[in-house]
CSV table of C-alpha atoms and ligand atoms in Angstrom, one decimal:
chain,number,residue,atom,x,y,z
W,1,MET,CA,123.7,168.0,31.8
W,2,SER,CA,122.9,171.5,33.1
W,3,LEU,CA,123.2,172.9,36.6
W,4,ALA,CA,119.4,172.8,36.8
W,5,ASP,CA,119.5,169.1,36.1
W,6,GLU,CA,122.1,168.5,38.8
W,7,GLN,CA,120.1,170.6,41.2
W,8,ALA,CA,117.0,168.6,40.4
W,9,ARG,CA,118.9,165.3,41.0
W,10,LEU,CA,119.9,166.5,44.5
W,11,ASP,CA,116.4,167.8,45.3
W,12,ALA,CA,114.9,164.5,44.3
W,13,ALA,CA,117.4,162.6,46.5
W,14,LEU,CA,116.8,165.0,49.4
W,15,SER,CA,113.1,164.6,49.2
W,16,GLU,CA,113.4,160.8,49.3
W,17,ALA,CA,115.8,161.2,52.3
W,18,ARG,CA,113.3,163.3,54.1
W,19,THR,CA,110.9,160.4,54.1
W,20,ALA,CA,113.4,157.6,54.6
W,21,ILE,CA,115.7,158.9,57.3
W,22,PRO,CA,113.1,159.9,59.9
W,23,ASN,CA,111.7,156.4,59.6
W,24,ALA,CA,115.0,154.5,60.0
W,25,SER,CA,114.1,151.7,62.4
W,26,SER,CA,117.5,151.4,64.1
W,27,THR,CA,120.9,153.0,64.3
W,28,ASP,CA,122.2,150.3,61.9
W,29,ALA,CA,119.4,151.0,59.4
W,30,LEU,CA,120.2,154.7,59.7
W,31,THR,CA,123.9,154.2,58.9
W,32,ASP,CA,122.9,152.3,55.8
W,33,LEU,CA,120.6,155.2,54.7
W,34,GLU,CA,123.4,157.7,55.3
W,35,ARG,CA,125.6,155.7,53.1
W,36,HIS,CA,122.9,155.4,50.4
W,37,PHE,CA,122.2,159.2,50.4
W,38,ALA,CA,125.7,160.6,51.0
W,39,GLY,CA,128.1,157.8,50.3
W,40,LYS,CA,130.2,156.9,47.2
W,41,ARG,CA,127.2,155.9,45.0
W,42,SER,CA,124.9,158.7,46.2
W,43,ALA,CA,123.4,161.6,44.2
W,44,ALA,CA,126.0,163.8,45.9
W,45,SER,CA,128.9,161.8,44.4
W,46,ALA,CA,127.2,161.7,41.0
W,47,VAL,CA,126.8,165.5,41.0
W,48,ASN,CA,130.4,166.0,42.2
W,49,GLU,CA,131.5,163.8,39.3
W,50,ALA,CA,129.4,165.9,36.9
W,51,ILE,CA,130.7,169.2,38.0
W,52,LYS,CA,133.6,169.1,35.6
W,53,THR,CA,131.2,168.7,32.7
W,54,LEU,CA,129.4,171.9,33.6
W,55,ALA,CA,130.2,175.4,32.2
W,56,ALA,CA,132.9,177.0,34.3
W,57,PRO,CA,130.7,179.7,35.9
W,58,GLU,CA,128.1,177.1,37.0
W,59,ARG,CA,130.7,174.9,38.8
W,60,PRO,CA,130.9,176.9,42.1
W,61,GLN,CA,127.1,176.9,42.4
W,62,ALA,CA,127.0,173.1,41.8
W,63,GLY,CA,129.7,172.6,44.5
W,64,GLN,CA,127.6,174.7,46.9
W,65,ALA,CA,124.5,172.7,46.0
W,66,VAL,CA,126.3,169.5,46.9
W,67,GLN,CA,127.5,170.9,50.2
W,68,ALA,CA,124.0,172.1,51.1
W,69,TYR,CA,122.7,168.7,50.2
W,70,ARG,CA,125.3,166.9,52.4
W,71,ALA,CA,124.6,169.3,55.3
W,72,ALA,CA,120.8,168.6,55.0
W,73,ILE,CA,121.4,164.8,54.9
W,74,ALA,CA,123.7,165.1,58.0
W,75,GLU,CA,121.1,167.1,59.8
W,76,LEU,CA,118.3,164.7,59.1
W,77,ALA,CA,120.6,161.8,60.2
W,78,GLU,CA,121.6,163.5,63.4
W,79,GLU,CA,118.0,164.2,64.4
W,80,ARG,CA,117.1,160.6,63.8
W,81,ARG,CA,120.1,159.3,65.6
W,82,GLN,CA,119.2,161.3,68.7
W,83,ALA,CA,115.5,160.1,68.6
W,84,LEU,CA,116.6,156.5,68.1
W,85,ALA,CA,119.0,156.7,71.1
W,86,ALA,CA,116.2,158.0,73.3
W,87,GLU,CA,113.8,155.3,72.0
W,88,GLU,CA,116.4,152.5,72.6
W,89,ALA,CA,117.2,153.8,76.1
W,90,ALA,CA,113.5,153.8,76.9
W,91,THR,CA,113.1,150.2,75.7
W,92,ALA,CA,116.1,149.0,77.6
W,93,ALA,CA,114.8,150.6,80.8
W,94,VAL,CA,111.8,148.3,80.4
W,95,THR,CA,113.3,145.1,79.1
W,96,GLU,CA,116.5,145.2,81.1
W,97,ARG,CA,114.9,146.4,84.3
W,98,ILE,CA,115.4,144.3,87.5
W,99,ASP,CA,112.1,144.4,89.3
W,100,LEU,CA,113.1,144.4,92.9
W,101,THR,CA,109.5,143.9,94.0
W,102,LEU,CA,109.6,140.4,92.5
W,103,GLY,CA,111.8,139.5,95.4
W,104,ALA,CA,114.2,137.2,93.5
W,105,HIS,CA,117.0,138.7,95.6
W,106,THR,CA,115.5,137.7,98.9
W,107,ARG,CA,113.9,134.4,98.1
W,108,PRO,CA,116.3,131.4,98.6
W,109,ARG,CA,117.4,129.8,95.4
W,110,GLY,CA,117.6,126.0,95.3
W,111,HIS,CA,116.3,124.3,98.4
W,112,LEU,CA,117.2,123.5,102.0
W,113,HIS,CA,120.0,121.1,102.9
W,114,LEU,CA,118.8,117.6,103.8
W,115,VAL,CA,119.9,118.0,107.4
W,116,THR,CA,117.9,121.3,107.7
W,117,GLN,CA,114.9,119.6,106.1
W,118,ILE,CA,115.0,116.7,108.7
W,119,ARG,CA,115.6,119.2,111.6
W,120,ARG,CA,112.5,121.2,110.6
W,121,GLU,CA,110.4,118.1,110.2
W,122,LEU,CA,111.4,116.9,113.7
W,123,GLU,CA,110.8,120.3,115.2
W,124,ASP,CA,107.3,120.2,113.6
W,125,ILE,CA,106.6,116.8,115.1
W,126,PHE,CA,107.6,117.8,118.6
W,127,ILE,CA,105.8,121.1,118.4
W,128,GLY,CA,102.7,119.1,117.5
W,129,LEU,CA,103.3,117.1,120.7
W,130,GLY,CA,103.4,120.3,122.8
W,131,TYR,CA,107.2,120.9,122.9
W,132,ARG,CA,109.1,124.2,122.5
W,133,VAL,CA,112.3,124.5,120.4
W,134,ALA,CA,115.3,125.6,122.5
W,135,GLU,CA,118.9,126.4,121.4
W,136,GLY,CA,122.2,126.7,123.1
W,137,PRO,CA,125.8,127.9,122.3
W,138,GLU,CA,128.1,125.7,120.3
W,139,VAL,CA,131.1,126.8,122.4
W,140,GLU,CA,130.4,125.5,125.9
W,141,ASP,CA,131.9,125.5,129.4
W,142,ASP,CA,132.8,122.4,131.4
W,143,TRP,CA,129.9,122.8,133.8
W,144,HIS,CA,127.2,122.6,131.1
W,145,ASN,CA,128.8,120.1,128.8
W,146,PHE,CA,130.0,117.7,131.5
W,147,GLU,CA,129.9,118.5,135.2
W,148,ALA,CA,126.2,119.4,135.7
W,149,LEU,CA,125.5,116.3,133.6
W,150,ASN,CA,127.0,114.2,136.3
W,151,ILE,CA,130.3,113.8,134.5
W,152,PRO,CA,132.9,115.1,137.0
W,153,PRO,CA,136.6,115.8,135.9
W,154,ALA,CA,138.5,112.6,135.3
W,155,HIS,CA,135.2,110.6,135.1
W,156,PRO,CA,135.7,107.7,132.6
W,157,ALA,CA,132.6,108.9,130.7
W,158,ARG,CA,134.5,111.9,129.5
W,159,SER,CA,136.5,109.6,127.2
W,160,MET,CA,133.2,108.4,125.6
W,161,GLN,CA,133.2,111.7,123.7
W,162,ASP,CA,136.6,112.9,122.4
W,163,THR,CA,136.5,116.6,123.0
W,164,LEU,CA,137.8,119.6,121.0
W,165,TYR,CA,138.9,122.2,123.6
W,166,VAL,CA,139.1,125.9,122.9
W,167,HIS,CA,142.1,127.9,124.2
W,168,LEU,CA,140.1,130.3,126.4
W,169,GLY,CA,140.6,130.8,130.1
W,170,ALA,CA,141.8,127.8,132.2
W,171,ASP,CA,142.9,124.6,130.5
W,172,GLU,CA,140.1,122.3,129.3
W,173,GLN,CA,137.3,124.5,130.6
W,174,VAL,CA,136.0,125.8,127.3
W,175,MET,CA,135.1,123.4,124.5
W,176,LEU,CA,133.0,122.8,121.3
W,177,ARG,CA,130.0,121.0,122.7
W,178,THR,CA,130.2,117.3,122.2
W,179,HIS,CA,126.4,116.8,122.3
W,180,THR,CA,123.2,118.8,122.6
W,181,SER,CA,122.7,117.6,126.3
W,182,PRO,CA,124.2,120.9,127.8
W,183,VAL,CA,121.1,122.6,126.6
W,184,GLN,CA,119.2,120.4,129.1
W,185,ILE,CA,121.1,122.1,131.8
W,186,ARG,CA,120.7,125.6,130.4
W,187,THR,CA,117.0,125.1,130.0
W,188,MET,CA,116.5,123.8,133.6
W,189,GLU,CA,118.7,126.6,134.9
W,190,SER,CA,116.6,129.3,133.2
W,191,GLN,CA,113.1,127.9,133.4
W,192,ALA,CA,111.0,126.4,136.1
W,193,PRO,CA,109.3,123.1,135.3
W,194,PRO,CA,107.2,121.7,133.8
W,195,ILE,CA,109.6,121.7,130.8
W,196,TYR,CA,109.0,120.2,127.4
W,197,VAL,CA,111.8,121.2,125.0
W,198,VAL,CA,113.4,119.9,121.9
W,199,VAL,CA,117.0,121.0,121.0
W,200,PRO,CA,118.4,120.7,117.5
W,201,GLY,CA,122.0,121.8,116.9
W,202,ARG,CA,125.5,121.3,115.7
W,203,THR,CA,127.9,119.3,117.8
W,204,TYR,CA,131.7,118.5,117.5
W,205,ARG,CA,133.9,115.6,118.4
W,206,ASN,CA,137.6,114.9,117.9
W,207,GLU,CA,136.9,112.0,115.6
W,208,THR,CA,138.4,111.0,112.3
W,209,LEU,CA,136.0,111.2,109.4
W,210,ASP,CA,134.8,107.8,108.2
W,211,ALA,CA,131.6,106.5,106.5
W,212,ARG,CA,129.5,106.9,109.7
W,213,HIS,CA,131.4,109.4,111.8
W,214,SER,CA,132.1,113.1,111.3
W,215,PRO,CA,134.0,115.6,113.6
W,216,VAL,CA,131.1,118.0,113.0
W,217,PHE,CA,127.5,116.6,113.0
W,218,HIS,CA,124.0,117.5,114.3
W,219,GLN,CA,122.0,116.1,117.1
W,220,ILE,CA,118.5,116.6,118.4
W,221,GLU,CA,117.8,116.4,122.1
W,222,CYS,CA,114.5,116.0,123.8
W,223,LEU,CA,113.9,116.9,127.5
W,224,ALA,CA,110.7,116.5,129.5
W,225,ILE,CA,110.5,117.5,133.2
W,226,ASP,CA,107.3,117.3,135.1
W,227,ARG,CA,105.6,115.6,138.0
W,228,HIS,CA,104.9,111.8,137.8
W,229,ILE,CA,106.9,111.2,134.6
W,230,THR,CA,107.7,107.5,134.1
W,231,MET,CA,109.6,105.4,131.5
W,232,ALA,CA,106.2,104.7,129.9
W,233,ASP,CA,106.1,108.4,128.9
W,234,LEU,CA,109.6,108.1,127.4
W,235,PHE,CA,108.7,105.0,125.4
W,236,GLY,CA,105.4,106.3,124.3
W,237,THR,CA,106.9,109.6,123.1
W,238,ILE,CA,109.7,107.9,121.2
W,239,GLU,CA,107.2,105.5,119.6
W,240,VAL,CA,104.9,108.3,118.4
W,241,PHE,CA,107.8,110.4,117.1
W,242,VAL,CA,109.5,107.5,115.2
W,243,ARG,CA,106.2,106.5,113.6
W,244,ARG,CA,105.5,110.0,112.5
W,245,LEU,CA,109.0,110.5,111.2
W,246,PHE,CA,109.1,107.4,109.1
W,247,ASP,CA,105.4,107.7,108.3
W,248,ASP,CA,105.0,104.0,109.1
W,249,ASP,CA,102.8,102.6,112.0
W,250,THR,CA,104.4,99.2,111.8
W,251,ILE,CA,107.8,100.4,113.0
W,252,ARG,CA,108.8,98.9,116.3
W,253,THR,CA,111.2,100.4,118.8
W,254,ARG,CA,113.7,98.5,120.9
W,255,PHE,CA,115.3,99.7,124.2
W,256,ARG,CA,118.4,98.0,125.4
W,257,SER,CA,120.2,98.8,128.6
W,258,ASP,CA,123.0,101.3,128.1
W,259,TYR,CA,125.0,103.8,130.2
W,260,PHE,CA,124.9,107.6,130.2
W,261,PRO,CA,126.0,109.4,133.4
W,262,TYR,CA,123.0,111.8,133.1
W,263,THR,CA,120.2,109.3,132.8
W,264,GLU,CA,119.3,106.5,135.1
W,265,PRO,CA,118.2,104.0,133.9
W,266,SER,CA,119.7,104.6,130.4
W,267,ALA,CA,118.9,102.9,127.2
W,268,GLU,CA,120.0,102.6,123.6
W,269,LEU,CA,117.2,103.2,121.2
W,270,ALA,CA,116.8,101.2,118.0
W,271,VAL,CA,114.0,101.0,115.5
W,272,SER,CA,113.1,98.0,113.3
W,273,CYS,CA,114.8,98.5,110.0
W,274,VAL,CA,112.7,100.7,107.7
W,275,PHE,CA,113.9,98.9,104.6
W,276,CYS,CA,113.5,95.2,105.5
W,277,HIS,CA,111.1,95.6,108.4
W,278,GLY,CA,113.2,93.4,110.6
W,279,SER,CA,114.1,90.5,108.3
W,280,GLY,CA,117.7,91.7,107.8
W,281,CYS,CA,119.4,93.7,105.0
W,282,ARG,CA,122.6,95.6,104.2
W,283,VAL,CA,121.4,98.9,105.7
W,284,CYS,CA,120.8,97.2,109.1
W,285,SER,CA,123.8,95.0,108.8
W,286,HIS,CA,121.4,92.0,108.7
W,287,THR,CA,120.3,92.6,112.4
W,288,GLY,CA,116.8,93.9,111.6
W,289,TRP,CA,117.4,96.9,113.9
W,290,ILE,CA,118.9,100.3,113.4
W,291,GLU,CA,120.4,102.3,116.3
W,292,LEU,CA,119.1,105.8,116.6
W,293,GLY,CA,120.6,107.2,119.8
W,294,GLY,CA,120.5,107.2,123.6
W,295,CYS,CA,117.7,107.9,126.1
W,296,GLY,CA,116.8,107.5,129.7
W,297,MET,CA,115.2,109.0,132.9
W,298,VAL,CA,117.0,112.2,134.0
W,299,ASP,CA,119.5,111.3,136.8
W,300,PRO,CA,118.5,112.7,140.2
W,301,ASN,CA,122.1,114.2,140.4
W,302,VAL,CA,121.4,116.3,137.3
W,303,LEU,CA,118.1,117.6,138.8
W,304,THR,CA,120.0,118.4,142.1
W,305,ALA,CA,122.8,120.2,140.1
W,306,VAL,CA,120.2,122.7,138.7
W,307,GLY,CA,118.4,123.1,142.0
W,308,LEU,CA,115.4,120.9,141.4
W,309,ASP,CA,114.1,118.5,144.0
W,310,PRO,CA,114.2,115.0,142.5
W,311,GLU,CA,111.5,113.9,144.9
W,312,GLU,CA,109.1,116.3,143.3
W,313,TRP,CA,110.3,116.4,139.7
W,314,GLN,CA,111.2,113.6,137.3
W,315,GLY,CA,111.9,113.6,133.6
W,316,PHE,CA,113.2,111.8,130.6
W,317,ALA,CA,115.7,112.8,127.9
W,318,PHE,CA,116.9,111.4,124.6
W,319,GLY,CA,119.2,112.4,121.8
W,320,PHE,CA,120.3,111.2,118.5
W,321,GLY,CA,122.2,112.2,115.3
W,322,LEU,CA,120.4,114.0,112.5
W,323,GLU,CA,122.8,112.8,109.8
W,324,ARG,CA,122.3,109.2,110.9
W,325,LEU,CA,118.6,109.7,110.8
W,326,ALA,CA,118.8,111.0,107.2
W,327,MET,CA,121.1,108.2,106.3
W,328,ILE,CA,118.7,105.6,107.6
W,329,ARG,CA,115.7,107.2,106.0
W,330,TYR,CA,117.3,107.6,102.5
W,331,GLY,CA,119.7,104.7,102.6
W,332,ILE,CA,122.8,107.0,102.4
W,333,ASP,CA,125.9,105.1,103.2
W,334,GLU,CA,128.6,107.9,103.5
W,335,ILE,CA,128.2,110.7,106.0
W,336,ARG,CA,130.8,112.9,104.2
W,337,THR,CA,128.3,113.4,101.3
W,338,PHE,CA,126.4,115.8,103.6
W,339,VAL,CA,129.4,118.3,103.5
W,340,ASP,CA,130.9,117.5,100.1
W,341,ASN,CA,128.8,120.2,98.5
W,342,ASP,CA,128.2,118.0,95.5
W,343,LEU,CA,125.0,119.2,93.7
W,344,ARG,CA,124.4,115.7,92.3
W,345,PHE,CA,123.9,114.5,95.9
W,346,LEU,CA,122.1,117.6,97.3
W,347,GLU,CA,119.6,118.0,94.4
W,348,GLN,CA,118.3,114.5,95.1
W,349,TYR,CA,116.6,115.6,98.3
D,401,FA5,C1,125.0,111.3,123.2
D,401,FA5,O1,125.5,112.2,122.6
D,401,FA5,C2,124.0,111.5,124.3
D,401,FA5,N1,124.1,112.9,124.7
D,401,FA5,C3,122.6,111.2,123.9
D,401,FA5,C4,121.6,111.2,125.0
D,401,FA5,C5,120.8,112.3,125.3
D,401,FA5,C6,121.5,110.1,125.9
D,401,FA5,C7,120.0,112.3,126.3
D,401,FA5,C8,120.6,110.1,126.9
D,401,FA5,C9,119.9,111.3,127.1
D,401,FA5,P1,126.0,109.4,121.7
D,401,FA5,O2,127.4,109.7,121.9
D,401,FA5,O3,125.6,108.0,121.6
D,401,FA5,O4,125.0,110.0,122.8
D,401,FA5,O5,125.5,110.1,120.4
D,401,FA5,C10,124.1,110.1,120.0
D,401,FA5,C11,124.0,110.0,118.5
D,401,FA5,O6,124.7,111.0,117.9
D,401,FA5,C12,124.5,108.7,118.0
D,401,FA5,O7,123.6,107.7,118.1
D,401,FA5,C13,124.8,109.1,116.5
D,401,FA5,O8,123.5,109.1,115.8
D,401,FA5,C14,125.2,110.5,116.6
D,401,FA5,N2,126.7,110.6,116.6
D,401,FA5,C15,127.5,110.5,117.6
D,401,FA5,N3,128.8,110.7,117.2
D,401,FA5,C16,128.7,111.0,115.9
D,401,FA5,C17,129.7,111.3,114.8
D,401,FA5,N4,131.0,111.4,115.1
D,401,FA5,N5,129.2,111.6,113.6
D,401,FA5,C18,127.9,111.5,113.3
D,401,FA5,N6,126.9,111.2,114.2
D,401,FA5,C19,127.3,110.9,115.5
């Protein structure tokens, strides 16, 4: 073959490359094309092989033609590589973009914990009855947790709630609140009656964890202070709230005499079993009744402690455990499942 033939072979390959390379659809396709046009089986290799068959004076020109061809292919490939990189970056900017306006980073994932769900439901019921939601500190002082609630130091009622003290100030003066009742005192100290508040919150007792007791649990407290309040108001309010909570108008409430230093008279509140409707089952230990918490008329000593005249103002209060309420409603028999963080449990509610 002549030099002219070899040149024609390179020109034909280059012309083909000028169409194919700028249309390479990806960097991988481009690498394949580079191999095709400049690799071991390309026109460039074939011409290189043929050089030795040419007449001696033509050989340098043939070598230069191959070099020029290779340079042209390399230039075409480089141009396409840069264009592809720009295209791929532009596509990635769209497909891999995190759209912050979608708000996935602010919206809670999953759902609220069962105790939070019940707490909010109760708040809604009481707000519907005209109550306000109040909160108080979890680390309390002796005055609010005990003394103003008519539980003086060394009073036997202190042993009803095994207390976790905090080493702060004088001995046994600062503690993790054992119930939500101190918020009764804080509310009456900061606000003039009439008062209608509901107080949800975390409470602590020095108790060993078992199926129904936890050292950390939640309570919800209700306090109403007004003129002419009677036990009928207490019973009526509890009945309305229990029926709304369990969405069942056939539920009955039972009040049995009990003792709390801050209410007089005091009562233990129970509801007819929501599972067997009073005939007796495992959940209610075959009694037909489920205990919810304590209640009563605010003791005159408590009103006096916060500077209210018990002749003018009366009130009622009640409090019960949120975990217990959830356990009753859903038939949960282990309180520890609330804090185990086991998704198989949490996802059910
Ligand atoms: C009280 O704490 C009173 N302060 C309630 C009260 C308020 C009475 C206002 C009168 C007026 P008691 O200790 O019984 O009462 O607790 C109330 C409820 O909290 C119990 O019925 C139970 O549901 C829940 N509870 C108490 N201890 C625990 C515990 N260790 N773990 C889980 N729930 C508990």
